[in-house]
Coordinates of C-alpha atoms in Angstrom, one line a residue:
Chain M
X1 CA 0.0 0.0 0.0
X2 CA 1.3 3.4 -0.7
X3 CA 2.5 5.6 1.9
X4 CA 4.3 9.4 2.6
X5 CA 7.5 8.9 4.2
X6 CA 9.9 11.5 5.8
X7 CA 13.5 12.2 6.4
X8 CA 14.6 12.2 8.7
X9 CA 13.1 10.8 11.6
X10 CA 15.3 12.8 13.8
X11 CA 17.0 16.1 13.8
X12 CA 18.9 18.3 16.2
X13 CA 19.7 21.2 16.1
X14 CA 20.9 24.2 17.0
X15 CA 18.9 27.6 18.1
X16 CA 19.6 29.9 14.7
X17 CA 20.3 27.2 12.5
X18 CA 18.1 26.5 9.3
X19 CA 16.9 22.7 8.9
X20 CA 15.0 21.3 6.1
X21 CA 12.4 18.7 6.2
X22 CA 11.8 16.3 3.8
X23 CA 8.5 14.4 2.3
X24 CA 7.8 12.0 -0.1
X25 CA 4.0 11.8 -0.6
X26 CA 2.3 9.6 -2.1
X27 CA 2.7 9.6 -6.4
X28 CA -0.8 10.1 -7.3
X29 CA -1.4 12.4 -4.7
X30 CA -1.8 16.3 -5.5
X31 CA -2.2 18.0 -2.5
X32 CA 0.0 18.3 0.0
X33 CA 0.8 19.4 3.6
X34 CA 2.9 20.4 6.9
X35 CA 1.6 20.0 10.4
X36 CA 3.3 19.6 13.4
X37 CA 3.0 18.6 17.1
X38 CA 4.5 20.0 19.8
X39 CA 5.0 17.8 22.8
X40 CA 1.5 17.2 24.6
X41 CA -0.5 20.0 22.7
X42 CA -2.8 19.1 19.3
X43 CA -1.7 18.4 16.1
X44 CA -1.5 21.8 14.1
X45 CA -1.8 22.5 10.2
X46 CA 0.9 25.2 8.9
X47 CA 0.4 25.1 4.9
X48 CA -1.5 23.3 2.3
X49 CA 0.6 23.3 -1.0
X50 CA -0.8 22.4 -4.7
X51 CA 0.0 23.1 -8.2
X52 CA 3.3 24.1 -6.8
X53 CA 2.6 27.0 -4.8
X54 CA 0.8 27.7 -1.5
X55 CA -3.0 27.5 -1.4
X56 CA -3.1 27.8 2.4
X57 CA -1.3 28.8 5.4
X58 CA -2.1 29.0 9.1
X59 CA -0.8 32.2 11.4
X60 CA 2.2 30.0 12.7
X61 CA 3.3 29.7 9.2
X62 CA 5.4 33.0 9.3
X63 CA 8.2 34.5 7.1
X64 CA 10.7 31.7 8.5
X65 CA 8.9 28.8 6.9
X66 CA 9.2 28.0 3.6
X67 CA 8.1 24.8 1.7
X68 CA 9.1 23.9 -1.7
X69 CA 8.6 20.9 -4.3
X70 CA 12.1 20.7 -6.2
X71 CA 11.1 17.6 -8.4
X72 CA 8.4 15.6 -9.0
X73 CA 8.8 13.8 -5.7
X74 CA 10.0 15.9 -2.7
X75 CA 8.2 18.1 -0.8
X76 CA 10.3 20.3 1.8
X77 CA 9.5 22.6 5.0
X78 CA 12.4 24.6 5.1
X79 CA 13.1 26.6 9.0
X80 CA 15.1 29.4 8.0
X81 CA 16.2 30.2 11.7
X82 CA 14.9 27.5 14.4
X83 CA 13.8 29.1 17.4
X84 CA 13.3 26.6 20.6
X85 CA 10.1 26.5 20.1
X86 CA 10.2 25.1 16.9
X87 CA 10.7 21.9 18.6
X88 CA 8.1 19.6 17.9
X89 CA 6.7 16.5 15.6
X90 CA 6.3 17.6 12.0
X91 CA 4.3 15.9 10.3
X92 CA 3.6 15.8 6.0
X93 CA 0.8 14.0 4.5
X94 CA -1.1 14.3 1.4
X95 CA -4.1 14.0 -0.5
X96 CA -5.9 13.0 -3.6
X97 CA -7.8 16.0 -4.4
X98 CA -8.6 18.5 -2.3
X99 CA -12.7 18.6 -1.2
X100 CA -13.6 16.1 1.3
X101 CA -10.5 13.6 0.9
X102 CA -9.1 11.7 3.2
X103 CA -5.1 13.6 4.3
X104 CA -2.5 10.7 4.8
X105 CA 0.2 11.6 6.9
X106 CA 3.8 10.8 7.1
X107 CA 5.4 9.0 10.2
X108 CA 6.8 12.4 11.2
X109 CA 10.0 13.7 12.0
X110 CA 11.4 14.3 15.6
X111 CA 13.0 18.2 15.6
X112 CA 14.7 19.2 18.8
X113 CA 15.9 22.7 18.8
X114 CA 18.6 23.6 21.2
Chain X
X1 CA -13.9 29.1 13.8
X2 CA -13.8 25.7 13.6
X3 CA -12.5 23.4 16.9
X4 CA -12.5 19.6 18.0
X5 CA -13.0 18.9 21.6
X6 CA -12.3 15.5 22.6
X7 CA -12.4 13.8 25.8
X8 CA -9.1 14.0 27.8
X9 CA -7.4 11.5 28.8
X10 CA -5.4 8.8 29.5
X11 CA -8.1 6.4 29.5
X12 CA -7.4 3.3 31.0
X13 CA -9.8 -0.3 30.4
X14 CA -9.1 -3.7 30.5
X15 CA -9.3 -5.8 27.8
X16 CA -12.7 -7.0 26.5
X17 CA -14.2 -3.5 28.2
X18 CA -16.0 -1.2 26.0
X19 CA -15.0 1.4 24.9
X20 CA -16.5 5.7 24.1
X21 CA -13.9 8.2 23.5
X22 CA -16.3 11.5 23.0
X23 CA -15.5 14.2 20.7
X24 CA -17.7 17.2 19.7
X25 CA -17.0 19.8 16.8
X26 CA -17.8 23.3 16.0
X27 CA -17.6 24.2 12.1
X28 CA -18.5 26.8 10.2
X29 CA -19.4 24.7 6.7
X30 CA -20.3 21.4 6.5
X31 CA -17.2 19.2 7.7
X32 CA -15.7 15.2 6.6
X33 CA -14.8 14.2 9.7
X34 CA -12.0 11.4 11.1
X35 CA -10.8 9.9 13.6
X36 CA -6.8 9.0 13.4
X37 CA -4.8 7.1 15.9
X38 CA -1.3 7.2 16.7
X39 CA 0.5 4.3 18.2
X40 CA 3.5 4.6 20.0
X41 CA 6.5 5.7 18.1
X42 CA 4.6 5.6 15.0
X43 CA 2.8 8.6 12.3
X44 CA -0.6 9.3 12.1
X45 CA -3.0 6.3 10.6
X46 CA -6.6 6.9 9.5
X47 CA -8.7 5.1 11.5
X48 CA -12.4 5.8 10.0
X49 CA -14.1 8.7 9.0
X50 CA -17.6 9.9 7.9
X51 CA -18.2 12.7 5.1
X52 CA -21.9 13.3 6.0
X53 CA -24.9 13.4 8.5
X54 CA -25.9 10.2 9.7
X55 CA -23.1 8.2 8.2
X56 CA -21.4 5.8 9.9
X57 CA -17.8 5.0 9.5
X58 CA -16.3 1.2 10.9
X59 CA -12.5 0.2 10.7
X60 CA -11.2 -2.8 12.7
X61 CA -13.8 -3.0 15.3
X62 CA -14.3 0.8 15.6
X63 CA -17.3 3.0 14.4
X64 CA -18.1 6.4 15.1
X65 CA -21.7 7.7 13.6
X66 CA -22.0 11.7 12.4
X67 CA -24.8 13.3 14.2
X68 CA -25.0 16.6 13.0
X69 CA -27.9 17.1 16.0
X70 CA -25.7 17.3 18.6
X71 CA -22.5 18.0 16.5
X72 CA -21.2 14.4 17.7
X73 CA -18.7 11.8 16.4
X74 CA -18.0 9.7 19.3
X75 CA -15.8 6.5 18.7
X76 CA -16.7 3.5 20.3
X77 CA -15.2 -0.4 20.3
X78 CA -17.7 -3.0 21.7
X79 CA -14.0 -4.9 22.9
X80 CA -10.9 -3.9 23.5
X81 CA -7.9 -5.8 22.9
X82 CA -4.4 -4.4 24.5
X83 CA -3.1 -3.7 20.6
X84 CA -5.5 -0.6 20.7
X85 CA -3.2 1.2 23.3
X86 CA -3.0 4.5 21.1
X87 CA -3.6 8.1 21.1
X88 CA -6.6 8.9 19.1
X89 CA -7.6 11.9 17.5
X90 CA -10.8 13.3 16.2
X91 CA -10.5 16.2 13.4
X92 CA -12.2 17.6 10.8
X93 CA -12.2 18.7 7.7
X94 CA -14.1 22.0 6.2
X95 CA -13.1 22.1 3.3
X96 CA -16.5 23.7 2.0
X97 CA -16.1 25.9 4.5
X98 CA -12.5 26.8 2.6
X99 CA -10.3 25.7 4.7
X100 CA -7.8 22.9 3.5
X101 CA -6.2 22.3 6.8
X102 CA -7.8 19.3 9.5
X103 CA -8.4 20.6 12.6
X104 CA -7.7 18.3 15.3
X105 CA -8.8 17.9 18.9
X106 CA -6.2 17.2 21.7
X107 CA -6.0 13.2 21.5
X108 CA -7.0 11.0 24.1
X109 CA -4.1 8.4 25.3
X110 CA -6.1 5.1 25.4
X111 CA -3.9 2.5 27.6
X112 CA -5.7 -1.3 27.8
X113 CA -4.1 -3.5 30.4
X114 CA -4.6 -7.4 30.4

């Protein structure tokens, strides 16, 4: 069965430092989007992505996030300058089409920001 | 604006017990919504979901039935086995409303001892 993945599943990092996530959804899939999780709190949508730009982005979405599809495969968050609290589960999933479809998500990656 | 509020947890049964994890929604449109779980160490998996009033979705034991009445999708399991030790979340989906991001309530840590 077909499935996003993510690298990595683990990253540290330092306060200042950019770090880019990395998402392979699934092929057929169009849309396609960033969430993440910080420790004990809800899960949290930041952008929705198709036809290779944005279509939607949530407040915490600001001018240090940037996400990108460089080929016909990757999707990428990009943290241009972690803060610490940019630690947190990020999650990437994607969909079919866009109204009423079912998201499938990633199994995250682990960013610790110190 | 839309919100999912979910029962907190952790809730703890023993196996073969029934089981209700509540969860209540507030959109604006007319909302899909899911329930995903989250076992440990692992990504988000769909569960079930239901893209209308009165629908009921079912997945491995587990149904949750729309009522658009009381804005309800409560997930229930007639018996629980200690495999369904998870974190489940409800969310929803409004995308008629315009909004391509789920929104997700807080989880509820479900822990089934022998």
């Amino acid at each position: 069965e077909p499935e996003v993945t993510q690298t990595p599943s683990h990253q540290v990092t330092q306060m200042g430092q950019e770090v880019i996530l990395r998402c392979v959804p699934i092929s057929n899939h169009l849309y396609f989007y960033w969430y993440r999780q910080i420790l004990g709190q809800k899960v949290e949508f930041l952008v929705s992505f198709y036809n290779n730009e944005i279509s939607e982005k949530s407040e915490i979405f600001d001018d240090q996030f940037s996400v990108e599809r460089p080929d016909g495969s990757n999707f990428t968050l990009k943290i241009r300058s972690t803060k610490l609290e940019d630690s947190a589960m990020y999650f990437c999933a994607s969909s079919r089409v866009r109204v009423q479809e079912t998201q499938y998500f990633g199994p995250g990656t682990r960013l610790l920001v110190l | 604006g839309n919100s999912v509020t979910q029962m907190e947890g952790p809730v703890t049964l023993s196996e073969e017990a029934f089981l209700t994890i509540n969860c209540t929604y507030t959109a604006t449109g007319y909302p899909s919504l899911f329930w995903y779980v989250q076992y440990p160490g692992e990504g988000l998996q769909l569960l079930l979901k239901a893209t209308k009033a009165d629908d009921k979705g079912s997945n491995k034991g587990f149904e949750a039935t729309y009522r658009k009445e009381t804005t309800s999708f409560h997930l229930e399991k007639g018996s629980v086995q200690v495999s369904d030790s998870a974190v489940y979340f409800c969310a929803l989906s409004d995308r008629g409303g315009g909004a391509d991001g789920l929104t997700f309530g807080k989880g509820t840590h479900l822990i089934i001892q022998p």
